[in-house]
Coordinates of C-alpha atoms in Angstrom, one line a residue:
X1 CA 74.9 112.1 118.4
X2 CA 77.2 114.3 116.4
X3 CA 80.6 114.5 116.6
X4 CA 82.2 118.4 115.6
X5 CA 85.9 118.6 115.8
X6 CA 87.8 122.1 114.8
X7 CA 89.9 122.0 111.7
X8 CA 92.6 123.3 113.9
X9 CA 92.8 120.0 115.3
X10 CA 93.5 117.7 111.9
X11 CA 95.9 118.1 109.5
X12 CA 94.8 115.9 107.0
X13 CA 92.2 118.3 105.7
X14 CA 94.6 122.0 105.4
X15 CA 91.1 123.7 106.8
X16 CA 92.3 126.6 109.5
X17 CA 90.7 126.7 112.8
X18 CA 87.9 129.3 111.5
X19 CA 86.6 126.2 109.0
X20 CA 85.0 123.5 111.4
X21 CA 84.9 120.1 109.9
X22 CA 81.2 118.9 108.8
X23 CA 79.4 117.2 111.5
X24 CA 80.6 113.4 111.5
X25 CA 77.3 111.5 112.3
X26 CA 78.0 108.7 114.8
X27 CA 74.9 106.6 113.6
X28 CA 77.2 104.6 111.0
X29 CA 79.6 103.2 114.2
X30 CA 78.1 103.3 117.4
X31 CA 74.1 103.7 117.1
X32 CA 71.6 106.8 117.2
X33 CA 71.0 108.3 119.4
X34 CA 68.7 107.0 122.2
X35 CA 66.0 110.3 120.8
X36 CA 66.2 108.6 117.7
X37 CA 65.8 104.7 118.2
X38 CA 63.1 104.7 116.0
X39 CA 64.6 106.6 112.8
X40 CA 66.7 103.4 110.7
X41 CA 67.2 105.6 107.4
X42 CA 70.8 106.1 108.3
X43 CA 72.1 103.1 110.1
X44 CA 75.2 101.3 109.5
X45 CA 76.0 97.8 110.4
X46 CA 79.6 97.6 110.4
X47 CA 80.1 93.4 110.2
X48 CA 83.5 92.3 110.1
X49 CA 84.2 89.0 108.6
X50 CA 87.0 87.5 110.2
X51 CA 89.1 85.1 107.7
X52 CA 89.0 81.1 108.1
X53 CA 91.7 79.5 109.6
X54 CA 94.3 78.9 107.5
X55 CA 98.3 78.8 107.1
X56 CA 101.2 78.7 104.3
X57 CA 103.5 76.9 106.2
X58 CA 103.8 76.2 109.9
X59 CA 107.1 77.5 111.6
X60 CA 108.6 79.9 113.4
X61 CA 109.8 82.7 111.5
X62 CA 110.3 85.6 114.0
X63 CA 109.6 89.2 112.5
X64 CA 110.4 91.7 114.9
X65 CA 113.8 92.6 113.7
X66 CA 114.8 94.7 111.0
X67 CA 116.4 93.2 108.0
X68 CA 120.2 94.1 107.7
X69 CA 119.1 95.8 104.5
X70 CA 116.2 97.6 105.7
X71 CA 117.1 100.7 103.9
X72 CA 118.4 99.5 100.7
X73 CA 114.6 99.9 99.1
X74 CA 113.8 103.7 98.1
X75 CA 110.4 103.9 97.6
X76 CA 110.5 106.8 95.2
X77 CA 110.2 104.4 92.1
X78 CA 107.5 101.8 91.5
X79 CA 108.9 99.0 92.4
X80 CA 108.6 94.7 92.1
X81 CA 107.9 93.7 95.4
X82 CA 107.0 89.7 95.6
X83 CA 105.3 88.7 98.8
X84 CA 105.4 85.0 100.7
X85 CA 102.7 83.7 101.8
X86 CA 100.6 86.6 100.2
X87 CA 97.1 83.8 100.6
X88 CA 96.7 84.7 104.6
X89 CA 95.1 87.9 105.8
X90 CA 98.2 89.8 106.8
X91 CA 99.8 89.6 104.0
X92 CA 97.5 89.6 101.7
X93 CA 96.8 93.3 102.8
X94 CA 100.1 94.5 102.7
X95 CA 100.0 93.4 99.0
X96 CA 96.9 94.9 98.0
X97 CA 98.5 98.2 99.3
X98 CA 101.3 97.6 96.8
X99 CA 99.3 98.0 94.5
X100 CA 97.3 100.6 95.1
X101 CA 100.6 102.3 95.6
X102 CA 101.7 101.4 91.7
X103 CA 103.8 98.8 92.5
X104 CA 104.2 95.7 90.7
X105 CA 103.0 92.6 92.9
X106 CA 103.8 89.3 92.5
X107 CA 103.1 86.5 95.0
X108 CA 102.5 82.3 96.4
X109 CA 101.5 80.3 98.6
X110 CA 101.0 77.0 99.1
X111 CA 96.9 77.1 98.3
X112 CA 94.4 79.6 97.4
X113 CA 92.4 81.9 99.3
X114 CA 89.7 84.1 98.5
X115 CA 91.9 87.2 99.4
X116 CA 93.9 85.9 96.2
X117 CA 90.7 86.2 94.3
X118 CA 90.7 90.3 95.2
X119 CA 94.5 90.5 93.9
X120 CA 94.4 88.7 91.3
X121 CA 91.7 91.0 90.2
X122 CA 93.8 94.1 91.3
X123 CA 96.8 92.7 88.9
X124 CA 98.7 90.6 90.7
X125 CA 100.6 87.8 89.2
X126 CA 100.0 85.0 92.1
X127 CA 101.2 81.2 91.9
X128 CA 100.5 78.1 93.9
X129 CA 103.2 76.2 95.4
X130 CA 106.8 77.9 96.2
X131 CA 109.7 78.2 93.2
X132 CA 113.0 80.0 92.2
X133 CA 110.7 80.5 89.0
X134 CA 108.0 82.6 90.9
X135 CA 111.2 85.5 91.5
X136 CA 112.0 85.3 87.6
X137 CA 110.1 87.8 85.6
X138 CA 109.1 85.9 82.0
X139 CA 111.7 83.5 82.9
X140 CA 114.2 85.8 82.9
X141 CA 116.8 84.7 85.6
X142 CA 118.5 87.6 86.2
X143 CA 115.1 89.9 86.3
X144 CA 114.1 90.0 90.0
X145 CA 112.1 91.5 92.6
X146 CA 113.5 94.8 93.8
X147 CA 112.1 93.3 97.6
X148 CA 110.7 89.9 98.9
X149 CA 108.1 90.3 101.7
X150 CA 107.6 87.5 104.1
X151 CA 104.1 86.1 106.3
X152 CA 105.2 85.4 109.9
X153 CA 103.8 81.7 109.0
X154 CA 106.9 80.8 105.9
X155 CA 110.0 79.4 107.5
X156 CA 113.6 80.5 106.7
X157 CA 114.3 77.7 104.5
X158 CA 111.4 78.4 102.3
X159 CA 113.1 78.3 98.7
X160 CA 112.1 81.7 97.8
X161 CA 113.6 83.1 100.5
X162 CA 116.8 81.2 99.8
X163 CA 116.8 82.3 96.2
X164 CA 116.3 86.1 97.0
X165 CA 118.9 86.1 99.8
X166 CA 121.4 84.3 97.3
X167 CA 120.8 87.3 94.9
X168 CA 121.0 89.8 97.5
X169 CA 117.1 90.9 97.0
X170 CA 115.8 92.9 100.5
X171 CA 114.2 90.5 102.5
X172 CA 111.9 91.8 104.6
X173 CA 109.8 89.6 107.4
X174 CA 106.4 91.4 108.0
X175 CA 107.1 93.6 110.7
X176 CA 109.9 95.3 109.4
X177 CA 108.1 95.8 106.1
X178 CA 105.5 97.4 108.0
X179 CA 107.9 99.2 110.3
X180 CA 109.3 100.4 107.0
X181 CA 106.2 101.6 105.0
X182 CA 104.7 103.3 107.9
X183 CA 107.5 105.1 109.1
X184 CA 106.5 108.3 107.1
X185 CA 103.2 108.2 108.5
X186 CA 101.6 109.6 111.6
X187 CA 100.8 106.1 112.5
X188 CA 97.7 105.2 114.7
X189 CA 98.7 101.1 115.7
X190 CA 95.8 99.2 117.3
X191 CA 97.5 96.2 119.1
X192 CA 95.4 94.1 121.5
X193 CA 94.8 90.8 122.4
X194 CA 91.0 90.7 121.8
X195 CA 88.8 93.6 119.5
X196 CA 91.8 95.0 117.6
X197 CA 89.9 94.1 113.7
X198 CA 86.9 95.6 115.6
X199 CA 88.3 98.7 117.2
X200 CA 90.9 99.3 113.5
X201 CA 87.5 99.3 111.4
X202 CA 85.6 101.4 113.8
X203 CA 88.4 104.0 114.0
X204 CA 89.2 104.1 110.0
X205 CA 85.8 104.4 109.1
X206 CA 85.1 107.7 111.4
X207 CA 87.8 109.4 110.3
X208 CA 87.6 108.7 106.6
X209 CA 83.9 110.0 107.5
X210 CA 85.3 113.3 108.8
X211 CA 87.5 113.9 105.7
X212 CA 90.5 112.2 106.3
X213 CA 92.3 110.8 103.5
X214 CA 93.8 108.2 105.6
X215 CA 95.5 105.1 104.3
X216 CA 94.5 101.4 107.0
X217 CA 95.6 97.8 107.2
X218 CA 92.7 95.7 108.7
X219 CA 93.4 92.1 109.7
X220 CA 89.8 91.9 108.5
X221 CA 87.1 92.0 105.5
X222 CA 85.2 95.7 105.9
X223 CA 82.0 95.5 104.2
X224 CA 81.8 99.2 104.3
X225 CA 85.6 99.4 102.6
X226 CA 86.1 98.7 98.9
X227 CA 89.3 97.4 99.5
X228 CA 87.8 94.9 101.7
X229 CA 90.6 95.3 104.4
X230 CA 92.7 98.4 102.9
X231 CA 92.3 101.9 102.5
X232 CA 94.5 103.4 100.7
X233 CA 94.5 107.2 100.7
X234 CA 97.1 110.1 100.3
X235 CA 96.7 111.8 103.7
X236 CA 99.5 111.9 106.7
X237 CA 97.6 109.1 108.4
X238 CA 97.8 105.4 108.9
X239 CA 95.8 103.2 110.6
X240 CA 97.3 99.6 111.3
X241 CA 96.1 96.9 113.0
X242 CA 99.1 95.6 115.1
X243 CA 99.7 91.8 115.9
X244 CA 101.3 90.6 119.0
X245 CA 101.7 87.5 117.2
X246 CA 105.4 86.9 116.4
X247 CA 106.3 90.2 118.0
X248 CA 106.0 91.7 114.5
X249 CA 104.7 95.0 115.9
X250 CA 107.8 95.8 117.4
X251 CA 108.9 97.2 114.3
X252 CA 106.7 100.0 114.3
X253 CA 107.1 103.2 115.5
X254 CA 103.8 104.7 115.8
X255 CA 102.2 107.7 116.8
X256 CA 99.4 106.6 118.7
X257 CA 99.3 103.3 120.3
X258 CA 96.0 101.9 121.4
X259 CA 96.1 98.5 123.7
X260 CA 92.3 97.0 123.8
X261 CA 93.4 94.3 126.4
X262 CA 96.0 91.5 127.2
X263 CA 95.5 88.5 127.0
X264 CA 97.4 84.9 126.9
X265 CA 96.4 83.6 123.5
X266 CA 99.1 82.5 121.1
X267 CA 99.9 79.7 123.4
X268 CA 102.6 78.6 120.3
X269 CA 104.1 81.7 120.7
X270 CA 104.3 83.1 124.3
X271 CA 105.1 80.4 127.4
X272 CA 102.6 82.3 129.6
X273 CA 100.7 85.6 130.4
X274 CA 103.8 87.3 131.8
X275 CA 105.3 86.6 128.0
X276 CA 102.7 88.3 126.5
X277 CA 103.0 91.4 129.2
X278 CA 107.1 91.2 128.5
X279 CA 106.4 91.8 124.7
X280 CA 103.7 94.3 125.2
X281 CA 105.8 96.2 127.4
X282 CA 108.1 96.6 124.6
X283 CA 105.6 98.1 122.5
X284 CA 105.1 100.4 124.7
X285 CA 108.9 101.0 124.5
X286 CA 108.3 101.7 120.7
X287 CA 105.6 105.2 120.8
X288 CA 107.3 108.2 119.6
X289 CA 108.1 111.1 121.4
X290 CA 105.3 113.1 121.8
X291 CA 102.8 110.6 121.2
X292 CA 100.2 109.0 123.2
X293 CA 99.0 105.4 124.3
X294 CA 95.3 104.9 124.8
X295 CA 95.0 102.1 127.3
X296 CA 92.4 99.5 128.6
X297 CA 92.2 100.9 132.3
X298 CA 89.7 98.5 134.1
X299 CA 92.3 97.6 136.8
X300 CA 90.7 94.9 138.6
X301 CA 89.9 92.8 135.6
X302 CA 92.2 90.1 135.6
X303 CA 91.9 88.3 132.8
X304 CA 92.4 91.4 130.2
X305 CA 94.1 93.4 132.7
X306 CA 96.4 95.6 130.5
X307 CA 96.9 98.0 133.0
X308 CA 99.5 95.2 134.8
X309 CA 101.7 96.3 132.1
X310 CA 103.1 99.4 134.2
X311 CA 103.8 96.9 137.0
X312 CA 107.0 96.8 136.0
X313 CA 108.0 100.1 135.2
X314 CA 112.1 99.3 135.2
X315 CA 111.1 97.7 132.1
X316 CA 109.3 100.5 130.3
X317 CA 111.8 102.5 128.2
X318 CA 109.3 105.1 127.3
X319 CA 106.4 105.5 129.7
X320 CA 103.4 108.1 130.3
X321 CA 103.2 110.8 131.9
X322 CA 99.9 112.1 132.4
X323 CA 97.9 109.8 134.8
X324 CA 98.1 110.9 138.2
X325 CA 97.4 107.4 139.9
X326 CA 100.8 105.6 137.8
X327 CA 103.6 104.7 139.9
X328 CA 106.2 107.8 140.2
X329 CA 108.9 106.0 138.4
X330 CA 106.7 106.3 135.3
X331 CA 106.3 110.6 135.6
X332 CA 107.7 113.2 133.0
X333 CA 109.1 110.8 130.3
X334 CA 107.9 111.4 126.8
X335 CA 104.2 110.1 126.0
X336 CA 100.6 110.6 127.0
X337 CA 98.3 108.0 128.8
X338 CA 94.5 108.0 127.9
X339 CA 92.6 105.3 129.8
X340 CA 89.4 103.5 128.9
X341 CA 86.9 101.4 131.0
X342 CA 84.1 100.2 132.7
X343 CA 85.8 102.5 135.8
X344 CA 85.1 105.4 136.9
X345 CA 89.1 105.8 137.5
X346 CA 89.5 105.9 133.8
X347 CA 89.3 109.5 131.5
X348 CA 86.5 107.7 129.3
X349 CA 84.1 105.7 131.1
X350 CA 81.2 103.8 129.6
X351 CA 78.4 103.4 132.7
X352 CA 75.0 102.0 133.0
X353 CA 75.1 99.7 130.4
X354 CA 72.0 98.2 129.0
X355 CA 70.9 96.0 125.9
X356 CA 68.5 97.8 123.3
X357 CA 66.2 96.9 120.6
X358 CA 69.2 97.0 118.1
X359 CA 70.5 93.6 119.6
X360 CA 73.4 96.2 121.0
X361 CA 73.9 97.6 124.0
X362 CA 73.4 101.4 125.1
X363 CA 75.3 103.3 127.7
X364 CA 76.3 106.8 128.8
X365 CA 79.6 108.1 127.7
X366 CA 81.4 109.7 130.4
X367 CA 85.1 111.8 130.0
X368 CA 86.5 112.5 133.6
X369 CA 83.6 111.4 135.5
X370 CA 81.1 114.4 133.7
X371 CA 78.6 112.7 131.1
X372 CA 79.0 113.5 127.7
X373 CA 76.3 111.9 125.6
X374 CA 74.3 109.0 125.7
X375 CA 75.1 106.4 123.3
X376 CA 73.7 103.4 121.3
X377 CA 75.6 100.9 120.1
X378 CA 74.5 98.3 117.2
X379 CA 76.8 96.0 117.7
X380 CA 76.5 93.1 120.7
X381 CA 78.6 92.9 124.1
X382 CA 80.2 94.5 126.8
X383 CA 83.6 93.9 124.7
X384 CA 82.3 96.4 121.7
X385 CA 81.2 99.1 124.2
X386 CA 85.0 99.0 125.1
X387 CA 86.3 99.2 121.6
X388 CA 83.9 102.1 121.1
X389 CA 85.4 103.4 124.0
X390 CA 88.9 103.3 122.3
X391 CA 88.1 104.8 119.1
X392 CA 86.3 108.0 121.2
X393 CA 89.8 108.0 122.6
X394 CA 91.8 107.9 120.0
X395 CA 90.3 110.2 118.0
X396 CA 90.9 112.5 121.0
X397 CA 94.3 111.7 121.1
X398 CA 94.9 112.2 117.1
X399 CA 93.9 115.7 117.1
X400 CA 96.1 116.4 119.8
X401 CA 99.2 114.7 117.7
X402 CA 98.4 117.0 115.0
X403 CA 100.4 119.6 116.6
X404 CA 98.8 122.7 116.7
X405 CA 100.5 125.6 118.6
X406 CA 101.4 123.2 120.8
X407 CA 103.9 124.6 123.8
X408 CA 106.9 122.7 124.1
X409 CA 108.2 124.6 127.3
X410 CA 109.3 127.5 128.8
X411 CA 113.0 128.7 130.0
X412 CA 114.5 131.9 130.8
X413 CA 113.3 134.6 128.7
X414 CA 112.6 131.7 125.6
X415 CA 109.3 130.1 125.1
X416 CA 109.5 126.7 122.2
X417 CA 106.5 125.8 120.4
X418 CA 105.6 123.3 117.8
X419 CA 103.0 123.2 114.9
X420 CA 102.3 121.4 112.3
X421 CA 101.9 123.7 109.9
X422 CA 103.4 122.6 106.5
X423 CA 101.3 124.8 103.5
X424 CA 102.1 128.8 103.1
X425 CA 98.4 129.5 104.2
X426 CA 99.5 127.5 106.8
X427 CA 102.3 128.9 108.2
X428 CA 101.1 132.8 107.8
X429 CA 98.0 131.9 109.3
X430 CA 100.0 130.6 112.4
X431 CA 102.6 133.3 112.4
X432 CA 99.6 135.7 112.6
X433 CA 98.7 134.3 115.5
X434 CA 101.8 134.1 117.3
X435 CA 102.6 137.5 116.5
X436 CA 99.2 138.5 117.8
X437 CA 100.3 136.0 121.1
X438 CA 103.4 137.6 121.6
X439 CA 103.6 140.7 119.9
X440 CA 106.4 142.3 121.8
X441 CA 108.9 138.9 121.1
X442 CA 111.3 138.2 118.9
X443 CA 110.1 135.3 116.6
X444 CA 112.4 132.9 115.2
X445 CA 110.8 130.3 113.0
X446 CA 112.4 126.8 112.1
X447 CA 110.9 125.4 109.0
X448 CA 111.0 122.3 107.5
X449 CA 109.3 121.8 103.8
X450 CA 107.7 119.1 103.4
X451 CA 108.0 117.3 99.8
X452 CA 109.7 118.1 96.5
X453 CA 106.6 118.4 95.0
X454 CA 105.2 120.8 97.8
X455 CA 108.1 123.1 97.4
X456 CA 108.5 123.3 93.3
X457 CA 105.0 124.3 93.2
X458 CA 104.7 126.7 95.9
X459 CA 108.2 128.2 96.4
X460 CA 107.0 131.8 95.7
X461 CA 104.0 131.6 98.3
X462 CA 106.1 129.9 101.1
X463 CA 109.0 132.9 100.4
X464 CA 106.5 135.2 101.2
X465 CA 104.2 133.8 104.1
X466 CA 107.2 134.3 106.7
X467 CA 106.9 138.4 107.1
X468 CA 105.2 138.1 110.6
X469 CA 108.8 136.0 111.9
X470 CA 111.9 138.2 112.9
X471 CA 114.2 135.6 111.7
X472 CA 113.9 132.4 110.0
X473 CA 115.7 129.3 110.0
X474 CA 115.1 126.7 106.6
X475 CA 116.0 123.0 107.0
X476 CA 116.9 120.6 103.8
X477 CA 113.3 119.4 102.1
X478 CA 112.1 116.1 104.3
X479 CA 110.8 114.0 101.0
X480 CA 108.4 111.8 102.8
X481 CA 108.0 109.3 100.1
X482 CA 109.3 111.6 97.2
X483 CA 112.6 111.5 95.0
X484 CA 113.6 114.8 94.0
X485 CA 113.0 114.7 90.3
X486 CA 112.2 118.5 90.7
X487 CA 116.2 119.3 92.0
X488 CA 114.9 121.7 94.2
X489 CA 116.0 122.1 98.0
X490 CA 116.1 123.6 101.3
X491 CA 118.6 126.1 100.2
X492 CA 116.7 126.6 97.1
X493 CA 113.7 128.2 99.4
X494 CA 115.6 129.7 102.0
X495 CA 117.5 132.2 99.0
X496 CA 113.8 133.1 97.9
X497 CA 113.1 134.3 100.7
X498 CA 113.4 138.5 100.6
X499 CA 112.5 139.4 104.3
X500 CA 113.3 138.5 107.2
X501 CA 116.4 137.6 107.4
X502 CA 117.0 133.7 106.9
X503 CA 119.3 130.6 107.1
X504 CA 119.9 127.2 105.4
X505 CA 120.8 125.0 107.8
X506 CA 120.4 121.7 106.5
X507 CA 120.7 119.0 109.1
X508 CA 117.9 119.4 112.3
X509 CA 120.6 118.3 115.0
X510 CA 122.7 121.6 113.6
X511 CA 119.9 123.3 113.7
X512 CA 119.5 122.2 117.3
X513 CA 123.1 123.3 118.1
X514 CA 123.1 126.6 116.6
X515 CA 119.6 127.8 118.8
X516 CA 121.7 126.1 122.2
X517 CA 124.8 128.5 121.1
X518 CA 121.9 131.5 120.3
X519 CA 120.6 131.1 123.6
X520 CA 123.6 130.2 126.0
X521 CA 125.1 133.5 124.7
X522 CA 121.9 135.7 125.8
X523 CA 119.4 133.3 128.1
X524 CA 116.9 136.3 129.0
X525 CA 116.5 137.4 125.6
X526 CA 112.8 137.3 125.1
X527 CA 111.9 134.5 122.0
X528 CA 109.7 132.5 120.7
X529 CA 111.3 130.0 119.1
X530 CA 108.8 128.2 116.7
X531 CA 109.6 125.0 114.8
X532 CA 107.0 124.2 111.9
X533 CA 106.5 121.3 109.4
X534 CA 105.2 117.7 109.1
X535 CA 108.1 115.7 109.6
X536 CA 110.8 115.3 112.0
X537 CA 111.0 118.8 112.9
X538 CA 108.8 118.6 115.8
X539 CA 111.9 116.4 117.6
X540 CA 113.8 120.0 117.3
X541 CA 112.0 122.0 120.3
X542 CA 112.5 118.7 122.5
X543 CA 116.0 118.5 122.3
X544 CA 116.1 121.5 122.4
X545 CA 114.7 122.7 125.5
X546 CA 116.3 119.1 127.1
X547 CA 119.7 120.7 126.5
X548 CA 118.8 124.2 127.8
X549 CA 117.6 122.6 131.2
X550 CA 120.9 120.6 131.0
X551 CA 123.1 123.5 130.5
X552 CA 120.8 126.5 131.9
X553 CA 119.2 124.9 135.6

């Protein structure tokens, strides 16, 4: 089986939709084929080593809250960050990825561990046992970390921890670190009781297969990664493996949210499965507009039965809106639903499921009830067709976060579109087409660069990749994880461009305003009003249109 997905749909590779991605073969995470069983030249068995039981220290440390200096770390500079408790699996990762990133790492625990081993060889400086010494640079007293990261398993009096806070170092506990460095990111979080290490491996390896310079956090050793369990990469995309445990992923923000199952399993942790449901639920709470949950569907089963998580939809801040079986109360609110199962009520469905000469399991991959392909899995057990399942999903449900002439909504004589086009081939390429779409509208483009770097390099082909647009509107730079050593800005770009006629307005919620004034004062004026760019700009044609209905219906 082959998986071909158009260009159009990713925006981690800047191909337009006339450049199809290379075929991603399927062989190296779910099988061959069933018509080629007997061909083993190009199989892949992705093993992951789950790490021994171990802890630092036992306590509870909660980490779902954000530090009261969350924001005080800019991560334009290379910073010292010293991590906690950096021998467990979790954390270990986190540090690794500070390095990759430049960072200096520094790190203890209270024994050694063979992720240490990796580090150590990366360039960390690592120590056994916990000291004020460890946060002195050479013995230096007053050289320390610029941040202090923390495992969920190091309690609050931990000496380290005491130190840092005394000296006013950033102490972050590991969700809001990873809250923090993903935030940037379109983030894809796996959470799950059972088959997230599985179903976070599975997913980072296709896409860095199709292209995608993805960075992942795996709670996991990845043969097939040289990181072991990080990938660090420089596209827009994250992959993160999200643990229930301690509620520390309630401090993300992500994208895409997959839930594999739920289960009652951190018996230290949660009183009971409704616990686990009530923090789960919160998560959900946690997608971003626009974004999209990928869901274990199989409502009868009632021992991984995430679907119970929408039976309490009064408690669901932010639920989906796309599945035509949820209760009412969750309609129209501001994420997609994509369900996975065994059922045949779910949008992908894995039936007749058999065992094969592999010593995995094949089955027939079904989207919507209409077969798709037949698959063959090398890896054992009902429970790895069904993480299979949510990768085929997610990938699904990626491509449609990447924005691409995506319709925001219609009112009056105004239609509101969104793309995530952030390169001047880009943006000409899509102006093109909505000219060619709409040629007797007025377009009015919002743009938002994206990084310094981006704009000091290409400045003269952005000012002239706009002619198609009858008006443009530029927004300040958003710096993703840039410091503007250039000193260029918004405004900088928005005087270069000759024709059409175009504004600097720096902050998105003026922008926001000025279009509700544009529009209020001439509602059947026929626009298109098109917001472009990789950041937060895409929240413009929401709010947008939300205030319109307010003030127009």
């Amino acid at each position: 089986m082959e998986l071909r997905l158009p260009a159009s749909n990713f925006p981690a590779t800047g191909r337009r939709s006339t450049e199809p991605l290379p075929p991603v073969n399927l062989h190296s995470w779910c099988g061959v084929p069933r018509r080629k069983r007997d061909d083993t030249s190009h199989r892949v068995f992705l093993s992951i080593q789950k790490p021994s039981s171990r802890m630092s220290v036992s306590a509870n440390f909660p980490c779902g809250q954000n530090d009261e200096n969350i924001e005080s770390l800019s991560f334009g500079k290379k910073r010292w960050i010293h991590f906690i408790g950096v021998g467990g699996s979790g954390l270990s990762a986190l540090a690794m990825l500070a390095l990759k990133q430049g960072h200096a790492v520094t790190g203890s625990d209270i024994t050694w561990s063979s992720y240490m081993d990796a580090l150590k060889e990366a360039g960390a400086s690592l120590y056994i046992g916990h000291s004020e010494t460890n946060l002195q640079r050479n013995g230096d007293i007053s050289s320390l970390p610029d941040a202090v990261v923390v495992s969920s398993a190091v309690p609050p009096e931990n000496v380290e921890i005491l130190i840092a806070k005394s000296c006013g170092v950033p102490v972050y506990k590991r969700g809001a670190w990873l809250g923090k460095i993903t935030k940037d990111y379109n983030l894809i979080a796996v959470s799950g009781t059972h088959g997230k290490s599985t179903t976070t491996s599975l997913l980072a390896y296709v896409l860095k297969a199709m292209g995608d310079d993805l960075t992942a956090v795996i709670g996991a050793q990845v043969p097939q990664f040289s990181g072991g369990n990080v990938v660090y990469g420089n596209g827009h995309n994250f992959v993160l493996e999200a643990d229930e445990y301690d509620a520390c992923f309630l401090g993300l923000s992500p994208h895409v949210a997959i839930v594999t199952n739920v289960d009652w399993e951190h018996v230290d942790i949660f009183e009971d499965k409704e616990a686990v449901k009530t923090v789960f639920r919160k998560f959900l709470g946690r997608i971003r507009t626009g974004g999209h949950l990928i869901l274990y569907g199989d409502r009868h089963d009632q021992y991984l039965d995430a679907f119970s998580l929408f039976n309490h939809p009064k408690n669901v801040s932010d639920a989906p809106s796309d599945i035509e079986s949820l209760p009412a109360e969750l309609l129209n609110s501001r994420y997609k639903v994509t369900t996975f199962g065994m059922s045949s009520e779910n949008d992908w469905q894995a039936s007749s499921v058999s065992s094969n000469t592999l010593g995995g399991c094949d089955y027939k991959l079904c989207h919507k009830g209409k077969h798709v392909n037949d698959i063959s899995l090398q890896l054992p057990g009902v429970h790895n067709v069904l993480n299979s399942l949510a990768v085929v999903a997610a990938l699904s449900a990626i491509f449609g976060v990447s924005r691409r002439f995506e319709l925001i909504g219609a009112i009056r004589g105004y239609h509101i579109f969104d793309d995530y086009a952030h390169h001047p081939t880009e943006v000409r390429a899509v102006l093109q087409a909505a000219r060619k779409m709409f040629p007797s509208k007025e377009l009015l483009v919002v743009f938002q660069p994206h990084t310094y770097s981006r704009v000091a390099a290409m400045k003269r082909e952005f000012a002239s990749a706009f002619t198609e647009a009858d008006r443009v509107v530029i927004t300040e730079i958003y710096a993703a994880r840039e410091t503007n050593i250039w000193g260029i800005s918004g405004k900088d770009l928005a005087m270069s461009i000759i024709s059409p006629p175009c504004d600097f307005i720096s902050c998105l919620d003026n922008v926001v305003d000025k279009l509700v004034k544009m529009v209020s004062k001439d509602p059947f004026r026929q626009m298109v009003i098109l917001t472009l760019g990789a950041g937060d700009v895409t929240m413009v044609g929401r709010k947008l249109l939300q205030e319109l209905e307010r003030i127009l219906q």
